[in-house]
Coordinates of C-alpha atoms in Angstrom, one line a residue:
Chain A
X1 CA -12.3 -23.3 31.1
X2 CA -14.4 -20.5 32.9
X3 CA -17.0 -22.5 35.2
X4 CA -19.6 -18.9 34.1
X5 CA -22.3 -19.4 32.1
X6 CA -22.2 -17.1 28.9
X7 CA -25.4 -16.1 27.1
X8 CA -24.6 -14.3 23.9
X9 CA -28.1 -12.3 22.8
X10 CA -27.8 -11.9 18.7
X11 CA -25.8 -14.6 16.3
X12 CA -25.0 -11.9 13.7
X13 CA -21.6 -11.1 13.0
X14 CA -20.7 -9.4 16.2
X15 CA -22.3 -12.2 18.2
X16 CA -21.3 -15.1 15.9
X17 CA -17.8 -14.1 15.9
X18 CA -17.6 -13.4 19.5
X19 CA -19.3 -17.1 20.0
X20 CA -16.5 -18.6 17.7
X21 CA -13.8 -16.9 19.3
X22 CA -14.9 -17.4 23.2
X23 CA -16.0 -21.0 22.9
X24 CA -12.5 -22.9 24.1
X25 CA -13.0 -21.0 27.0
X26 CA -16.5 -21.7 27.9
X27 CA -18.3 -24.6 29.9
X28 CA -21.2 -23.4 28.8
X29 CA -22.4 -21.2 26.0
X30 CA -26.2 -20.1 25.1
X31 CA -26.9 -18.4 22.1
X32 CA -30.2 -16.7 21.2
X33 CA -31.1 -15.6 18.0
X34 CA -34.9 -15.2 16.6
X35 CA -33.9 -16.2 13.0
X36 CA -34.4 -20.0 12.8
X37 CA -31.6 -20.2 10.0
X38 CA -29.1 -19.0 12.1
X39 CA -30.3 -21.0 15.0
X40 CA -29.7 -24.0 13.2
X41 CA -26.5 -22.6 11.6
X42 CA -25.4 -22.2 15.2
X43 CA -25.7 -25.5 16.8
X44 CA -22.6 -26.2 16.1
X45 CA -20.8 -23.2 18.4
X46 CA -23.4 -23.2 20.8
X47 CA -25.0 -25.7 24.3
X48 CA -28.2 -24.2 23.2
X49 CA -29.5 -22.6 20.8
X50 CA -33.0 -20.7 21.0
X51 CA -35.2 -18.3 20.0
X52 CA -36.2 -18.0 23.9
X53 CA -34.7 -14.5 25.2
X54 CA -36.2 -16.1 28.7
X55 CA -35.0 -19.3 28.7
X56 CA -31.8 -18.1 27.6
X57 CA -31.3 -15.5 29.7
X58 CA -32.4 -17.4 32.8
X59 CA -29.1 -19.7 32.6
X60 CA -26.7 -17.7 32.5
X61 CA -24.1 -16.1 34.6
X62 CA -22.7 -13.6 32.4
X63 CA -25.6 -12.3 29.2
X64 CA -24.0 -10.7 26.3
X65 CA -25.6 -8.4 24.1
X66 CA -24.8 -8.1 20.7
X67 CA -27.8 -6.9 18.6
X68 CA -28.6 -3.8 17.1
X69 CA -28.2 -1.0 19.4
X70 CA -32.4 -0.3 19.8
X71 CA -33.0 -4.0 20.4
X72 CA -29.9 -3.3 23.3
X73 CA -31.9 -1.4 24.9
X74 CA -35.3 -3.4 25.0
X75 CA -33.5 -5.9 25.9
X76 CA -31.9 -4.1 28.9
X77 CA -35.7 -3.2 29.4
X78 CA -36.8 -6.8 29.7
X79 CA -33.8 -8.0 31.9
X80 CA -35.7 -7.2 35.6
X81 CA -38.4 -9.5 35.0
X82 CA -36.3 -12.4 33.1
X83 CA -33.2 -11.7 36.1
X84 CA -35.5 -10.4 38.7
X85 CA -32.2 -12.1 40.6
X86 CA -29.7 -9.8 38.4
X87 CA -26.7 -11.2 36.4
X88 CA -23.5 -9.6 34.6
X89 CA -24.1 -8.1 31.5
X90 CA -22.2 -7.1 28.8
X91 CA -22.5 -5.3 25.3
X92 CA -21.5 -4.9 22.1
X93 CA -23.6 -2.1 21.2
X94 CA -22.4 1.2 18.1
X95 CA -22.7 4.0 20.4
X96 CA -22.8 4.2 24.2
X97 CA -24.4 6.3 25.8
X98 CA -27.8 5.3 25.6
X99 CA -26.9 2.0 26.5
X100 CA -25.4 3.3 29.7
X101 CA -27.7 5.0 30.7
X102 CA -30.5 2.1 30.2
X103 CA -27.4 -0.1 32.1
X104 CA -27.1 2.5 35.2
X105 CA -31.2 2.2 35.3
X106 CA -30.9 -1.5 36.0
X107 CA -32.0 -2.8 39.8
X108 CA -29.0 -3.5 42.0
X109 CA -28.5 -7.0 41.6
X110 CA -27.5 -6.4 38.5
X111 CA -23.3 -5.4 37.8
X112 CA -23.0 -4.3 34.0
X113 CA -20.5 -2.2 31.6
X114 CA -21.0 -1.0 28.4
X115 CA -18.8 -2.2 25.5
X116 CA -17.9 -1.6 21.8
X117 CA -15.7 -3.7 19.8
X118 CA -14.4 -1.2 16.9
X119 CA -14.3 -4.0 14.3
X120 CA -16.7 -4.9 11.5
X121 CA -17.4 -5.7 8.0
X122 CA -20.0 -4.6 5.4
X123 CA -21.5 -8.3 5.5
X124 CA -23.7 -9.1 8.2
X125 CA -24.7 -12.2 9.7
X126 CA -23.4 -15.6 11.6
X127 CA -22.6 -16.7 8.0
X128 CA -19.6 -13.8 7.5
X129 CA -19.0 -14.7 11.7
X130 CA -15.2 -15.5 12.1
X131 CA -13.2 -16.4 15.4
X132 CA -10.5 -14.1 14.5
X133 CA -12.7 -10.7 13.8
X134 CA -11.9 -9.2 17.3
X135 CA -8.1 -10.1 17.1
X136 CA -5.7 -7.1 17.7
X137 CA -8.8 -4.6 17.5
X138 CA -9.6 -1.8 20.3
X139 CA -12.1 -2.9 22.5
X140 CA -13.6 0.1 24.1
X141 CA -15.7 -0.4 27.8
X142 CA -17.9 2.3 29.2
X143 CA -18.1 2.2 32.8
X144 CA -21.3 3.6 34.8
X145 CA -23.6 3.5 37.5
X146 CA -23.8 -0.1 37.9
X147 CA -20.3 -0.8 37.1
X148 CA -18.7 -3.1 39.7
X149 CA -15.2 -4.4 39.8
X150 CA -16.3 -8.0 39.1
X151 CA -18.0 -7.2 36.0
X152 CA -14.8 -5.0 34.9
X153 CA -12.8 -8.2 35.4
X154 CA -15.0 -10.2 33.6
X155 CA -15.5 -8.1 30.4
X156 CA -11.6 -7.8 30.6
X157 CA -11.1 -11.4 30.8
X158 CA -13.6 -12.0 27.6
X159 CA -11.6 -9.5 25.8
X160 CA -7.7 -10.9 26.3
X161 CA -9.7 -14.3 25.5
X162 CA -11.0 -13.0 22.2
X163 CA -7.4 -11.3 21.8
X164 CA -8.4 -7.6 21.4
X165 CA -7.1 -4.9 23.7
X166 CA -9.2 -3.0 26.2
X167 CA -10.1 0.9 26.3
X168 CA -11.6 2.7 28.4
X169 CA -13.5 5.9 27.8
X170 CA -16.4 7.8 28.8
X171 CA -19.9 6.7 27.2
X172 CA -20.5 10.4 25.6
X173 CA -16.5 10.9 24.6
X174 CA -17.1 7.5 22.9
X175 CA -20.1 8.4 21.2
X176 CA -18.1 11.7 19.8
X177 CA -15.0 9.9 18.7
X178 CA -17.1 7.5 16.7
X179 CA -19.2 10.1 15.0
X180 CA -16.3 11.1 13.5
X181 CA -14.5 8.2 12.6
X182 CA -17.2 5.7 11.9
X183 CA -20.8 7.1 11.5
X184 CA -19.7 10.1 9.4
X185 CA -17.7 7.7 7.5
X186 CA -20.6 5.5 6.8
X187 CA -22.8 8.1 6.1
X188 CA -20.5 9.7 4.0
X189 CA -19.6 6.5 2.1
X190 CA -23.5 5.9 1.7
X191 CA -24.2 9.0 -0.1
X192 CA -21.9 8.3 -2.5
X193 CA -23.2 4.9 -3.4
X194 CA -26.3 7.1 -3.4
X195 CA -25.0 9.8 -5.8
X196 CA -22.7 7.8 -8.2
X197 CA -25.6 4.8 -9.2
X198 CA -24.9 4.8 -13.1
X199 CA -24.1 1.2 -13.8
X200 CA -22.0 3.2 -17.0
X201 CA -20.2 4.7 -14.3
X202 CA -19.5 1.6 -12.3
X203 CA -17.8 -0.6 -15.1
X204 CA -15.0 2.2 -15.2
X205 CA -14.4 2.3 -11.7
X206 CA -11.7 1.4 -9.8
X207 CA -10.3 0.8 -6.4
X208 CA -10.6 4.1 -5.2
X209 CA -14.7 3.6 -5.5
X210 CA -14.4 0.1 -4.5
X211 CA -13.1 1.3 -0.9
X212 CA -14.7 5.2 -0.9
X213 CA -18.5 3.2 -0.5
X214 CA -17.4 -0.5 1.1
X215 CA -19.2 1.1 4.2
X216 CA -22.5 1.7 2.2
X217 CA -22.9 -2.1 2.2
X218 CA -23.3 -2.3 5.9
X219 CA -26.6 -3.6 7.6
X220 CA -29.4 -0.7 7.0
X221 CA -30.6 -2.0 10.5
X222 CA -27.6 -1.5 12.3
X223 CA -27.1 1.8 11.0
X224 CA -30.6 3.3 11.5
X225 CA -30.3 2.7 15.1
X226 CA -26.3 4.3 15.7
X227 CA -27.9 7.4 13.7
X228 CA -30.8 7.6 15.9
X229 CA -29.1 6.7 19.3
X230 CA -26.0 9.4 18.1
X231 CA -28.1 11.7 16.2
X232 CA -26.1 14.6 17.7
X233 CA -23.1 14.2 17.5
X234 CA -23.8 12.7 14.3
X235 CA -25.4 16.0 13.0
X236 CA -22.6 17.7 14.4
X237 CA -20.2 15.7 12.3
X238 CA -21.8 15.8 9.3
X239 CA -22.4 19.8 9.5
X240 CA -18.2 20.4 10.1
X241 CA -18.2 18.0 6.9
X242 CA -20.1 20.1 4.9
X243 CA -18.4 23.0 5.5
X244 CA -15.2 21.4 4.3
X245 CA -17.0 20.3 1.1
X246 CA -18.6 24.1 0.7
X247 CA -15.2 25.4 0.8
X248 CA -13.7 23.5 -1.9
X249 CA -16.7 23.9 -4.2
X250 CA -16.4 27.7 -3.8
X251 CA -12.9 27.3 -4.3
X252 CA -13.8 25.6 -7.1
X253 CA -16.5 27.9 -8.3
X254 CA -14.2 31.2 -8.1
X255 CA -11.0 29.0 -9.9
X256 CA -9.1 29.7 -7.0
X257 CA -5.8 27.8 -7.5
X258 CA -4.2 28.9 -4.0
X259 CA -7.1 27.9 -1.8
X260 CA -7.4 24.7 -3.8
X261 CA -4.0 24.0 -3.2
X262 CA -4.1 24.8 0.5
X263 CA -7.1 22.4 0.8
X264 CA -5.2 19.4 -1.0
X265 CA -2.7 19.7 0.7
X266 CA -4.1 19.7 4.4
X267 CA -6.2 16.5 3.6
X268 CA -2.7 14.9 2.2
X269 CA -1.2 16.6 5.4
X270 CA -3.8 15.1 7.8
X271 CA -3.8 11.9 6.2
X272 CA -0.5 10.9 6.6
X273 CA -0.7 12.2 10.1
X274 CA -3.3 9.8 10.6
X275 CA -1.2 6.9 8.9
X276 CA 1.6 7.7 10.8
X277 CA -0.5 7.5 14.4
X278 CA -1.9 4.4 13.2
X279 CA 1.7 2.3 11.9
X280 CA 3.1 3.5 15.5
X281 CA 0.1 1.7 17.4
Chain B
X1 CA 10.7 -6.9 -29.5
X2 CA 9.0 -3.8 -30.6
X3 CA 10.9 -1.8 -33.0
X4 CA 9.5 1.3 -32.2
X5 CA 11.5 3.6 -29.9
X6 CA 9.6 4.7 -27.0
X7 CA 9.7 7.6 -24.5
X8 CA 8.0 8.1 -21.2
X9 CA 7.5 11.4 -19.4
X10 CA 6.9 11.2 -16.2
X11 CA 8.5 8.6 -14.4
X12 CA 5.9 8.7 -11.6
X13 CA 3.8 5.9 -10.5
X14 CA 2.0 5.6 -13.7
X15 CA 4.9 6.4 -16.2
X16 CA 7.2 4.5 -13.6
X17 CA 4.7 1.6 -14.0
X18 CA 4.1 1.6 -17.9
X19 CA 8.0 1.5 -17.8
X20 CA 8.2 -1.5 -16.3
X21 CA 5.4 -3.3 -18.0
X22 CA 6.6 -2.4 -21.2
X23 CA 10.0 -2.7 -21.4
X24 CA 10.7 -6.8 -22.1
X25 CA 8.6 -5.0 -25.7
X26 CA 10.9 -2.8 -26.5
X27 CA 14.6 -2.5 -28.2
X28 CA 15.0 1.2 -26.6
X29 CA 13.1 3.3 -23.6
X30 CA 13.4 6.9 -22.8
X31 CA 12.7 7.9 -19.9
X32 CA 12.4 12.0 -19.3
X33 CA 11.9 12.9 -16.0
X34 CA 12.6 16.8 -14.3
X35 CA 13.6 14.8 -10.6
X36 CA 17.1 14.0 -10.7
X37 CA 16.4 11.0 -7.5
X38 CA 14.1 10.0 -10.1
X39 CA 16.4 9.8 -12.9
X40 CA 18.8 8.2 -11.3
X41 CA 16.4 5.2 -9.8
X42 CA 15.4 4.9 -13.4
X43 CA 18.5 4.0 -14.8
X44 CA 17.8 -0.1 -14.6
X45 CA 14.9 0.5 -16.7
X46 CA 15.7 2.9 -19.1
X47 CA 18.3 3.1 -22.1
X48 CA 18.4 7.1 -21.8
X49 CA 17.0 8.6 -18.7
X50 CA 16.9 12.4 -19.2
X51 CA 15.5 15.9 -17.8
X52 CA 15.8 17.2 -21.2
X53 CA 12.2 16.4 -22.6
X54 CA 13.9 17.7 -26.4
X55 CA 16.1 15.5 -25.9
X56 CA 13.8 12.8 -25.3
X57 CA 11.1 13.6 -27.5
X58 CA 13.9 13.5 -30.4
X59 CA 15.0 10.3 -30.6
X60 CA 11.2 8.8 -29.9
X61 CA 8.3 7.3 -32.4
X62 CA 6.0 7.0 -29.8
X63 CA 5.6 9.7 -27.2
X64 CA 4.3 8.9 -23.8
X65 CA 3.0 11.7 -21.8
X66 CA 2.6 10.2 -18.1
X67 CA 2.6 13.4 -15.8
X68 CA -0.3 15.6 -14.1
X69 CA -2.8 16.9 -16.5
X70 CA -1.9 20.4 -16.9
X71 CA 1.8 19.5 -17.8
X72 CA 0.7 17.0 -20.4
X73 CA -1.1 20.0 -21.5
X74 CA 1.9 22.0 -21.7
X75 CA 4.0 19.1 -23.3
X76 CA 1.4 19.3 -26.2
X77 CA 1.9 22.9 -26.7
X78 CA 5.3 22.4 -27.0
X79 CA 5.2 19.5 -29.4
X80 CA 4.9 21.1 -32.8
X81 CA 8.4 22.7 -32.0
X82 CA 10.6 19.9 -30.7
X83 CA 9.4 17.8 -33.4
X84 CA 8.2 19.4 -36.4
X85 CA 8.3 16.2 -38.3
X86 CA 5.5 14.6 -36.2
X87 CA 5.5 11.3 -34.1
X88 CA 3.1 8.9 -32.3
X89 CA 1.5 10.4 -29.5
X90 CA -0.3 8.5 -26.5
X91 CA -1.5 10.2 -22.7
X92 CA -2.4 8.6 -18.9
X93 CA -3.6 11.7 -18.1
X94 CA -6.9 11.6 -15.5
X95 CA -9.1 13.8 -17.5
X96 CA -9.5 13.6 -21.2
X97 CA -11.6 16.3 -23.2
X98 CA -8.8 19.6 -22.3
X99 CA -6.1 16.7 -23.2
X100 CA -7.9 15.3 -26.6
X101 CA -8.7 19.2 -27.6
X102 CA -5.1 20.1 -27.2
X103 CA -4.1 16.7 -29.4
X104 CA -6.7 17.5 -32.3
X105 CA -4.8 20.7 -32.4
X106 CA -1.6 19.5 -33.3
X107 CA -0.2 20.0 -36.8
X108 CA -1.2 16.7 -39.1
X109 CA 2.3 15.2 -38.5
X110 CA 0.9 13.8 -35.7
X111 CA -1.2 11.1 -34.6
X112 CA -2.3 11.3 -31.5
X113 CA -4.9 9.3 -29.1
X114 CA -6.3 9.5 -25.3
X115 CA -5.7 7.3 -22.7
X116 CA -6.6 7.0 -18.8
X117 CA -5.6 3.9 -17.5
X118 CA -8.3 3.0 -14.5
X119 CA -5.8 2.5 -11.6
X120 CA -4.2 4.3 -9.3
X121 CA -2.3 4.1 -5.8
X122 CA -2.7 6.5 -2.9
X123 CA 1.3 6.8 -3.1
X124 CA 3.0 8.5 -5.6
X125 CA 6.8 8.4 -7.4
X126 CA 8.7 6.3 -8.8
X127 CA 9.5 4.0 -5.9
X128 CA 6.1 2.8 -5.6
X129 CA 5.8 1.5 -9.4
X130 CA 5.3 -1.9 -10.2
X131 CA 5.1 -3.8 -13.3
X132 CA 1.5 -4.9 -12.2
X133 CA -0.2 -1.8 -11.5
X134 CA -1.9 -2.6 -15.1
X135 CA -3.1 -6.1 -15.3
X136 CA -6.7 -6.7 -15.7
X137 CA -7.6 -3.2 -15.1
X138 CA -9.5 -1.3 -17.6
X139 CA -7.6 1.5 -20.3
X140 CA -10.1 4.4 -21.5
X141 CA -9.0 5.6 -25.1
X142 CA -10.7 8.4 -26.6
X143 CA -10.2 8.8 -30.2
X144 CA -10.2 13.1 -31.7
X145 CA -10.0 14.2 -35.3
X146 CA -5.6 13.4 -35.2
X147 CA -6.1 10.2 -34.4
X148 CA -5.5 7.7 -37.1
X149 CA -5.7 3.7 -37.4
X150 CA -2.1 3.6 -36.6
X151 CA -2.0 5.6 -33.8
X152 CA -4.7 3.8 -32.2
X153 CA -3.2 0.2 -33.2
X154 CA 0.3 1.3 -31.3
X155 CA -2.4 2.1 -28.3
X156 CA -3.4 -1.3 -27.7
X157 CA -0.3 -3.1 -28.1
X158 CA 0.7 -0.7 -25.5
X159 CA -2.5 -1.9 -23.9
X160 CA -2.1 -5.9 -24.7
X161 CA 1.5 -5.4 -23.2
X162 CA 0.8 -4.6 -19.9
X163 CA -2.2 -6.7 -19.4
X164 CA -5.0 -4.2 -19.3
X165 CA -8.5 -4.1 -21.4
X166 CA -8.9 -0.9 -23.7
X167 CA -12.4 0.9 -23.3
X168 CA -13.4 3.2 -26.1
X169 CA -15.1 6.6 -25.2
X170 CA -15.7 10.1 -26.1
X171 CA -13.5 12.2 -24.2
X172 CA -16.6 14.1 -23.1
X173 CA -18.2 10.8 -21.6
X174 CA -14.8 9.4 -19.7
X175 CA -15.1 12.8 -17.8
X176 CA -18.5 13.1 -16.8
X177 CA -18.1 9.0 -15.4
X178 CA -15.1 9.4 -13.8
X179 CA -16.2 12.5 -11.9
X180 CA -18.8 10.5 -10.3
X181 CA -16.5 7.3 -9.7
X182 CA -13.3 9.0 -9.1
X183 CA -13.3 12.5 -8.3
X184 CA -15.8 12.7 -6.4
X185 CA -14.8 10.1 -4.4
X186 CA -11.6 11.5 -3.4
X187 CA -13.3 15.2 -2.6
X188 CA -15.3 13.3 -0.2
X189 CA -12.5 11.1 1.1
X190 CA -10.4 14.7 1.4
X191 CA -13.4 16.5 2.7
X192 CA -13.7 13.2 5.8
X193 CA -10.1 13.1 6.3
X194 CA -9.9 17.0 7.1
X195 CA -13.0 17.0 9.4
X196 CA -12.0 13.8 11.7
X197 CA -8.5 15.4 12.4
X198 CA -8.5 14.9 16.3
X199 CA -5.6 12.1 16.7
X200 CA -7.9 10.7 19.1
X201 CA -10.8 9.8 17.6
X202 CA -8.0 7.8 15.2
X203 CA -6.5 5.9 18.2
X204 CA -10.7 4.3 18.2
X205 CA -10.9 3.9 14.0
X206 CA -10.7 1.1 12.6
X207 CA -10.6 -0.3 9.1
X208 CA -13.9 1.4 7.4
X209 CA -11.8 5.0 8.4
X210 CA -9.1 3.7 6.8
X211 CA -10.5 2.6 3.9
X212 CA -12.9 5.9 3.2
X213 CA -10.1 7.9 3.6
X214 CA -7.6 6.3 1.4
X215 CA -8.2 8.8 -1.8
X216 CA -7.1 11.5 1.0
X217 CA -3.8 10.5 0.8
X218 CA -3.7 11.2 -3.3
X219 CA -1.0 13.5 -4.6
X220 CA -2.0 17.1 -4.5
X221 CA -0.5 18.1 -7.5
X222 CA -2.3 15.7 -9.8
X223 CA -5.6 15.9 -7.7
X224 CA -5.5 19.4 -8.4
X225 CA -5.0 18.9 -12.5
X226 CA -7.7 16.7 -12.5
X227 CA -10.1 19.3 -10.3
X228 CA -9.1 22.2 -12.5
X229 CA -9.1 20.4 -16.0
X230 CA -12.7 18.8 -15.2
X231 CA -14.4 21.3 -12.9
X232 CA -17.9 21.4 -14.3
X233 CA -18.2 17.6 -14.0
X234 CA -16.6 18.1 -10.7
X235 CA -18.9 20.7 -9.7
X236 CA -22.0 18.8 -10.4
X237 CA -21.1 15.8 -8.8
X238 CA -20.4 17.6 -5.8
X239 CA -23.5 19.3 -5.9
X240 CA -25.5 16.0 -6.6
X241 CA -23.6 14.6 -3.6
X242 CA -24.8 17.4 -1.4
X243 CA -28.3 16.7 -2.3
X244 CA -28.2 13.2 -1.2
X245 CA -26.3 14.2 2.1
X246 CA -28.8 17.1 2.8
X247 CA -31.4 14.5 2.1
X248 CA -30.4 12.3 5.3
X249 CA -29.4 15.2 7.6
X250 CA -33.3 16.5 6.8
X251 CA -34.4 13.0 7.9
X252 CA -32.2 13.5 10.8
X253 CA -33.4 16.2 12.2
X254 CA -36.9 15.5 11.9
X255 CA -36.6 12.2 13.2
X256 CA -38.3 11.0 10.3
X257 CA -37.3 7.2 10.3
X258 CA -39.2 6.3 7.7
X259 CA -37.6 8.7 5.7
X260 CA -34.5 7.2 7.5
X261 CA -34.8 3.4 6.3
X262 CA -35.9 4.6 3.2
X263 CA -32.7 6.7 2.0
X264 CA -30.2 3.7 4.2
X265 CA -31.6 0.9 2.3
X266 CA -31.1 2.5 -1.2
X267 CA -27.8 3.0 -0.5
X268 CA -27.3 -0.9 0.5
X269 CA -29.3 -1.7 -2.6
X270 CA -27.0 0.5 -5.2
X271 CA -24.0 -0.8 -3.0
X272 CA -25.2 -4.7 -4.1
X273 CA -26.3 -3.8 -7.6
X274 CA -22.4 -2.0 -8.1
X275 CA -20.7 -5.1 -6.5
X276 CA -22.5 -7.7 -8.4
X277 CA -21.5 -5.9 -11.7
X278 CA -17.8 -5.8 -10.5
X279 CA -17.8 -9.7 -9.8
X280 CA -19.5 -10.3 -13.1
X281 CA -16.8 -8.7 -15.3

């Protein structure tokens, strides 16, 4: 049992999960959430549970912030007045390096590190919350200005607690990496819930659609801030996509058979490439 | 025990598949396959497993063509000549109105009838077919001027059999849907999986990466039959897709969030509307 008092900011599914899997450790655990469902939904994880970012954040030892990633950072805002005594902090924030930026800002007394689960699911909310959601998953930690060695050690200890494993990389490589593997994806995914929205359509579909757009049904919220708070390298991401799309359709367009062929075959190529990485890890 | 004597060619995943479905129906199974690894793993299945398609086609009243769309294609040109007295003639081929033109030109012998069975694995061959890979998925037939009441009876046995639901539709229809729920959806998945190449933004994906880029893995060969055989479908849907994509990189740019929450929460909407339909049926 750690004798630190946690303070998890957001009960969604990030925060929920986190709360479910942390609490066998905890002496004490505060959860704050402003929707009273989930604040009753909670009471059962959580010491207290309030709507009271103040009140919440004023016991605790270590405050954990797991909302959307705008909200991160007027939270990260409000923290010198509530702490004007500092605190650790932690984050579970999409993209970084807003967020640690806003962190380095922070007054002195303050130790923090940015972090970024790389787990999720298209349902939101403390109802789809589950203890074992961070299990085996990356864990990635952005260290910065007001990075100390005790807040390392803490954000290390929550993560072997919650049973993920710890990476660390560089706020801006993170944000890069992720563009490409998660926001492109997502947007890409989105799209084509956009462009394929004949209910005709749907009732011949199979699998292949069924996993293509699972990303479109993640939290509009969520997503509006990682596209605003990674808007370049999400640009950048969706640009080299639409070159690889314009080639095929000209391939397409002038019936070239070879080039078509060399583009199959270097997504099949690449894919199992990335298969193979991933069954070695 | 079906009386009929039935022979598959193509002893891929799909043929591989119907082969194993079907064959507690039937008193004798062909199985005609050009890959002698393949031939030989078939040999539990099959009475007569064989590279010699005349051969095959011989000794068969119904005649299943199981292999990428351009060879069913060529199977059907060759038809009239390796059996000039006619037989029953059912596809799986992905696209249907090059196939269904190609069976309404065969000589009246024959009585023929489309058939695109809505499943699918990202791993092709023999060795990954499974008696299952039919149950309670859905079986397009589209019906052309050689189709008969026979013909199409025969079809949903073969249908019953292995646990699937026929679908009627016009060969022009099945193409223009499936573009938009199949096709397109692995172009994109292709067109993701050959921009987020860098091994180590992998190392940080997780399962939403995984999932988009599933299709990516599809085999070439048949992804380019379908491409080729349904281009203007293709073509459109791509283009359609674009237009959606452009649409959010505008917004983007112009840090229009409006514009932003606007085009995100569509996509969650269609995403609900598609996977409420799914659970109903």
């Amino acid at each position: 049992m750690w004798k630190e008092r946690v303070c998890i900011v957001g009960a969604g599914l990030m925060g929920g999960s986190l709360a479910l899997a942390l609490r066998p450790f905890l002496t004490h655990l505060t959860l704050v959430d402003t929707n009273p469902a989930t604040l009753t939904a909670v009471q059962t994880v959580a010491d207290v549970a309030t709507a009271d970012l103040a009140a919440g954040a004023q016991s605790a030892d270590l405050i954990i912030l797991a909302t959307p990633v705008r909200a991160i950072l007027r939270l990260l805002a409000d923290l010198p007045h509530l702490r004007p005594d500092g605190c650790l902090v932690l984050d579970l924030g999409s993209t970084k390096a807003a967020i640690c930026r806003a962190m380095a800002g922070l007054p002195p007394p303050f130790q923090a590190i940015g972090g970024h689960p790389m787990c999720g699911r298209e349902t939101a909310g403390f109802a789809a919350a589950t203890p074992d959601l961070y299990r085996g998953q990356t864990f990635v930690l952005c260290r910065h200005g007001r990075t100390t060695a005790h807040v390392e050690q803490m954000a290390l200890a929550v993560i072997e607690a919650i049973g993920a494993r710890p990476l660390f990389l560089t706020a801006d490589t993170h944000d890069e990496l992720i563009a490409a593997v998660s926001h492109l994806p997502y947007v890409v995914a989105a799209a084509l819930m956009r462009t394929a929205v004949e209910a005709r359509a749907w009732s011949v579909s199979a699998t292949g659609f069924h996993d293509t757009t699972r990303l479109a049904g993640s939290d509009p919220q969520m997503m509006l801030d990682i596209l605003l708070t990674n808007r370049t390298a999400v640009l950048h991401q969706i640009g080299e996509f639409q070159k690889q799309l314009g080639d095929l359709k000209r391939c397409l367009l002038q019936n070239d058979e070879a080039g078509l062929v060399q583009w199959l075959l270097e997504a099949q190529r690449q894919h199992v490439r990335y298969r193979a990485q991933k069954i070695d890890h």
